[in-house]
């Protein structure tokens, strides 16, 4: 433990939020699993994750490329200026709920309860939901956590 302005070595068992950097690791693990023949990039994501009832046109590749059209669970901003909110990520509502933990399945179900942004494969829009689905797909196929697969395929 240190005090502001004092020097201290970071703990070796410390934790920090990786944020969107996890997307690079997730896509790398996914591509490694493709190379192993365990996942097909052009296969429908619903074949791996039937419990969500995804549109059959959404492929694994579309999840990684943000071309699935799936709603972004943090909300969508449209060209006409309208906003469709998702989970709070700023302002007082975020402050009031900043310690709430969302399960990946909860985020996917929230996103799938909202209208799609566009038909799968017809456009591009950044959607955090795509990478939550990619994580769940990796975990389903491997039977391991994403962290374990990152360790096995990238970090060793």
mmCIF file of C-alpha atoms in Angstrom:
data_model
loop_
_atom_site.group_PDB
_atom_site.id
_atom_site.type_symbol
_atom_site.label_atom_id
_atom_site.label_comp_id
_atom_site.label_asym_id
_atom_site.label_seq_id
_atom_site.Cartn_x
_atom_site.Cartn_y
_atom_site.Cartn_z
ATOM 1 C CA UNK A 1 0.000 0.000 0.000
ATOM 2 C CA UNK A 2 1.249 3.474 -0.738
ATOM 3 C CA UNK A 3 0.170 7.011 -0.253
ATOM 4 C CA UNK A 4 -0.329 9.567 -2.967
ATOM 5 C CA UNK A 5 3.039 11.059 -3.886
ATOM 6 C CA UNK A 6 5.052 8.192 -2.388
ATOM 7 C CA UNK A 7 6.857 5.560 -4.417
ATOM 8 C CA UNK A 8 5.873 1.909 -4.138
ATOM 9 C CA UNK A 9 6.311 -1.153 -6.325
ATOM 10 C CA UNK A 10 3.069 -2.468 -7.775
ATOM 11 C CA UNK A 11 1.911 -5.744 -6.210
ATOM 12 C CA UNK A 12 2.559 -8.855 -8.303
ATOM 13 C CA UNK A 13 -0.950 -10.106 -7.522
ATOM 14 C CA UNK A 14 -2.652 -6.796 -8.337
ATOM 15 C CA UNK A 15 -5.754 -6.516 -10.510
ATOM 16 C CA UNK A 16 -6.759 -3.814 -12.951
ATOM 17 C CA UNK A 17 -9.429 -3.364 -15.571
ATOM 18 C CA UNK A 18 -8.132 -4.150 -19.036
ATOM 19 C CA UNK A 19 -11.105 -2.495 -20.748
ATOM 20 C CA UNK A 20 -11.350 -2.811 -24.522
ATOM 21 C CA UNK A 21 -7.810 -4.215 -24.747
ATOM 22 C CA UNK A 22 -9.463 -7.566 -24.050
ATOM 23 C CA UNK A 23 -10.894 -7.491 -27.583
ATOM 24 C CA UNK A 24 -7.407 -7.955 -29.066
ATOM 25 C CA UNK A 25 -6.798 -10.972 -26.845
ATOM 26 C CA UNK A 26 -10.271 -12.379 -27.538
ATOM 27 C CA UNK A 27 -9.860 -12.162 -31.303
ATOM 28 C CA UNK A 28 -6.375 -13.693 -31.084
ATOM 29 C CA UNK A 29 -7.699 -16.641 -29.054
ATOM 30 C CA UNK A 30 -10.586 -17.009 -31.510
ATOM 31 C CA UNK A 31 -8.218 -17.102 -34.490
ATOM 32 C CA UNK A 32 -5.996 -19.617 -32.714
ATOM 33 C CA UNK A 33 -9.068 -21.846 -32.228
ATOM 34 C CA UNK A 34 -9.889 -21.404 -35.917
ATOM 35 C CA UNK A 35 -6.335 -22.547 -36.726
ATOM 36 C CA UNK A 36 -6.883 -25.577 -34.472
ATOM 37 C CA UNK A 37 -10.030 -26.389 -36.471
ATOM 38 C CA UNK A 38 -12.322 -25.958 -33.474
ATOM 39 C CA UNK A 39 -14.205 -22.894 -34.771
ATOM 40 C CA UNK A 40 -15.178 -21.833 -38.284
ATOM 41 C CA UNK A 41 -15.072 -18.100 -39.039
ATOM 42 C CA UNK A 42 -17.891 -18.340 -41.550
ATOM 43 C CA UNK A 43 -20.092 -20.615 -39.443
ATOM 44 C CA UNK A 44 -23.259 -19.179 -37.908
ATOM 45 C CA UNK A 45 -22.568 -18.052 -34.338
ATOM 46 C CA UNK A 46 -25.907 -19.576 -33.311
ATOM 47 C CA UNK A 47 -24.477 -23.041 -34.027
ATOM 48 C CA UNK A 48 -22.067 -22.480 -31.131
ATOM 49 C CA UNK A 49 -24.421 -20.475 -28.911
ATOM 50 C CA UNK A 50 -27.952 -21.771 -29.583
ATOM 51 C CA UNK A 51 -29.226 -20.552 -26.197
ATOM 52 C CA UNK A 52 -29.386 -16.947 -27.428
ATOM 53 C CA UNK A 53 -31.385 -17.539 -30.617
ATOM 54 C CA UNK A 54 -29.080 -15.339 -32.701
ATOM 55 C CA UNK A 55 -29.962 -14.541 -36.288
ATOM 56 C CA UNK A 56 -28.567 -17.429 -38.338
ATOM 57 C CA UNK A 57 -26.936 -14.985 -40.763
ATOM 58 C CA UNK A 58 -24.547 -13.757 -38.047
ATOM 59 C CA UNK A 59 -21.223 -15.516 -38.473
ATOM 60 C CA UNK A 60 -18.295 -15.747 -36.088
ATOM 61 C CA UNK A 61 -16.382 -13.452 -38.465
ATOM 62 C CA UNK A 62 -19.125 -10.811 -38.186
ATOM 63 C CA UNK A 63 -18.780 -10.802 -34.394
ATOM 64 C CA UNK A 64 -15.068 -10.094 -34.686
ATOM 65 C CA UNK A 65 -15.539 -7.475 -37.420
ATOM 66 C CA UNK A 66 -18.456 -5.625 -35.783
ATOM 67 C CA UNK A 67 -20.667 -6.340 -38.779
ATOM 68 C CA UNK A 68 -23.306 -8.451 -36.982
ATOM 69 C CA UNK A 69 -25.741 -5.590 -36.441
ATOM 70 C CA UNK A 70 -26.269 -6.670 -32.822
ATOM 71 C CA UNK A 71 -27.141 -3.825 -30.439
ATOM 72 C CA UNK A 72 -24.243 -2.457 -28.375
ATOM 73 C CA UNK A 73 -25.131 -3.099 -24.729
ATOM 74 C CA UNK A 74 -23.656 0.294 -23.749
ATOM 75 C CA UNK A 75 -26.210 1.978 -26.024
ATOM 76 C CA UNK A 76 -26.529 3.097 -29.608
ATOM 77 C CA UNK A 77 -26.148 6.562 -31.109
ATOM 78 C CA UNK A 78 -27.856 7.078 -34.445
ATOM 79 C CA UNK A 79 -27.021 9.493 -37.257
ATOM 80 C CA UNK A 80 -30.266 11.411 -36.691
ATOM 81 C CA UNK A 81 -29.110 12.219 -33.139
ATOM 82 C CA UNK A 82 -31.345 9.766 -31.332
ATOM 83 C CA UNK A 83 -29.942 7.562 -28.619
ATOM 84 C CA UNK A 84 -31.125 4.175 -27.436
ATOM 85 C CA UNK A 85 -29.614 3.629 -23.993
ATOM 86 C CA UNK A 86 -28.045 0.424 -22.753
ATOM 87 C CA UNK A 87 -26.345 -0.104 -19.411
ATOM 88 C CA UNK A 88 -25.250 3.129 -17.742
ATOM 89 C CA UNK A 89 -21.632 4.068 -18.422
ATOM 90 C CA UNK A 90 -21.531 7.723 -17.418
ATOM 91 C CA UNK A 91 -23.279 10.283 -15.264
ATOM 92 C CA UNK A 92 -25.086 9.872 -11.957
ATOM 93 C CA UNK A 93 -26.746 6.598 -12.939
ATOM 94 C CA UNK A 94 -23.312 5.089 -13.553
ATOM 95 C CA UNK A 95 -21.988 6.486 -10.252
ATOM 96 C CA UNK A 96 -24.948 4.997 -8.390
ATOM 97 C CA UNK A 97 -24.376 1.574 -10.002
ATOM 98 C CA UNK A 98 -20.594 1.611 -10.504
ATOM 99 C CA UNK A 99 -20.042 -1.519 -8.429
ATOM 100 C CA UNK A 100 -22.701 -3.559 -10.195
ATOM 101 C CA UNK A 101 -21.304 -6.600 -11.957
ATOM 102 C CA UNK A 102 -23.045 -7.758 -15.115
ATOM 103 C CA UNK A 103 -22.794 -11.386 -16.150
ATOM 104 C CA UNK A 104 -21.905 -11.818 -19.840
ATOM 105 C CA UNK A 105 -25.201 -13.619 -20.490
ATOM 106 C CA UNK A 106 -27.060 -10.689 -18.909
ATOM 107 C CA UNK A 107 -25.374 -8.226 -21.275
ATOM 108 C CA UNK A 108 -26.171 -10.386 -24.305
ATOM 109 C CA UNK A 109 -29.829 -10.767 -23.297
ATOM 110 C CA UNK A 110 -30.117 -7.000 -22.784
ATOM 111 C CA UNK A 111 -28.627 -6.370 -26.232
ATOM 112 C CA UNK A 112 -30.848 -8.942 -27.908
ATOM 113 C CA UNK A 113 -33.934 -7.337 -26.352
ATOM 114 C CA UNK A 114 -33.202 -4.199 -28.417
ATOM 115 C CA UNK A 115 -33.621 -3.660 -32.158
ATOM 116 C CA UNK A 116 -30.705 -4.645 -34.372
ATOM 117 C CA UNK A 117 -28.623 -1.814 -35.748
ATOM 118 C CA UNK A 118 -28.724 -3.243 -39.312
ATOM 119 C CA UNK A 119 -29.087 -6.541 -41.133
ATOM 120 C CA UNK A 120 -26.111 -8.840 -40.500
ATOM 121 C CA UNK A 121 -23.188 -8.233 -42.844
ATOM 122 C CA UNK A 122 -24.608 -5.078 -44.437
ATOM 123 C CA UNK A 123 -22.790 -2.404 -42.420
ATOM 124 C CA UNK A 124 -20.318 -1.788 -39.590
ATOM 125 C CA UNK A 125 -20.916 -0.505 -36.079
ATOM 126 C CA UNK A 126 -18.807 -0.960 -32.965
ATOM 127 C CA UNK A 127 -20.637 -3.210 -30.532
ATOM 128 C CA UNK A 128 -19.210 -4.462 -27.260
ATOM 129 C CA UNK A 129 -21.842 -7.193 -27.400
ATOM 130 C CA UNK A 130 -20.020 -8.847 -30.304
ATOM 131 C CA UNK A 131 -17.014 -9.526 -28.126
ATOM 132 C CA UNK A 132 -19.077 -10.721 -25.181
ATOM 133 C CA UNK A 133 -20.602 -13.235 -27.595
ATOM 134 C CA UNK A 134 -17.103 -14.128 -28.837
ATOM 135 C CA UNK A 135 -15.991 -14.751 -25.252
ATOM 136 C CA UNK A 136 -18.979 -16.962 -24.546
ATOM 137 C CA UNK A 137 -18.384 -18.837 -27.795
ATOM 138 C CA UNK A 138 -14.739 -19.488 -26.869
ATOM 139 C CA UNK A 139 -15.739 -20.718 -23.437
ATOM 140 C CA UNK A 140 -18.469 -22.963 -24.852
ATOM 141 C CA UNK A 141 -16.196 -24.554 -27.460
ATOM 142 C CA UNK A 142 -13.225 -25.081 -25.138
ATOM 143 C CA UNK A 143 -14.923 -25.737 -21.820
ATOM 144 C CA UNK A 144 -12.384 -23.321 -20.307
ATOM 145 C CA UNK A 145 -12.558 -19.681 -19.296
ATOM 146 C CA UNK A 146 -11.293 -17.028 -21.684
ATOM 147 C CA UNK A 147 -8.476 -16.329 -19.197
ATOM 148 C CA UNK A 148 -7.392 -19.977 -19.302
ATOM 149 C CA UNK A 149 -7.424 -19.985 -23.098
ATOM 150 C CA UNK A 150 -5.466 -16.735 -23.194
ATOM 151 C CA UNK A 151 -2.896 -18.345 -20.923
ATOM 152 C CA UNK A 152 -2.744 -21.504 -23.056
ATOM 153 C CA UNK A 153 -2.643 -19.840 -26.470
ATOM 154 C CA UNK A 154 -1.012 -16.443 -25.990
ATOM 155 C CA UNK A 155 0.642 -15.791 -22.654
ATOM 156 C CA UNK A 156 2.849 -18.846 -22.188
#
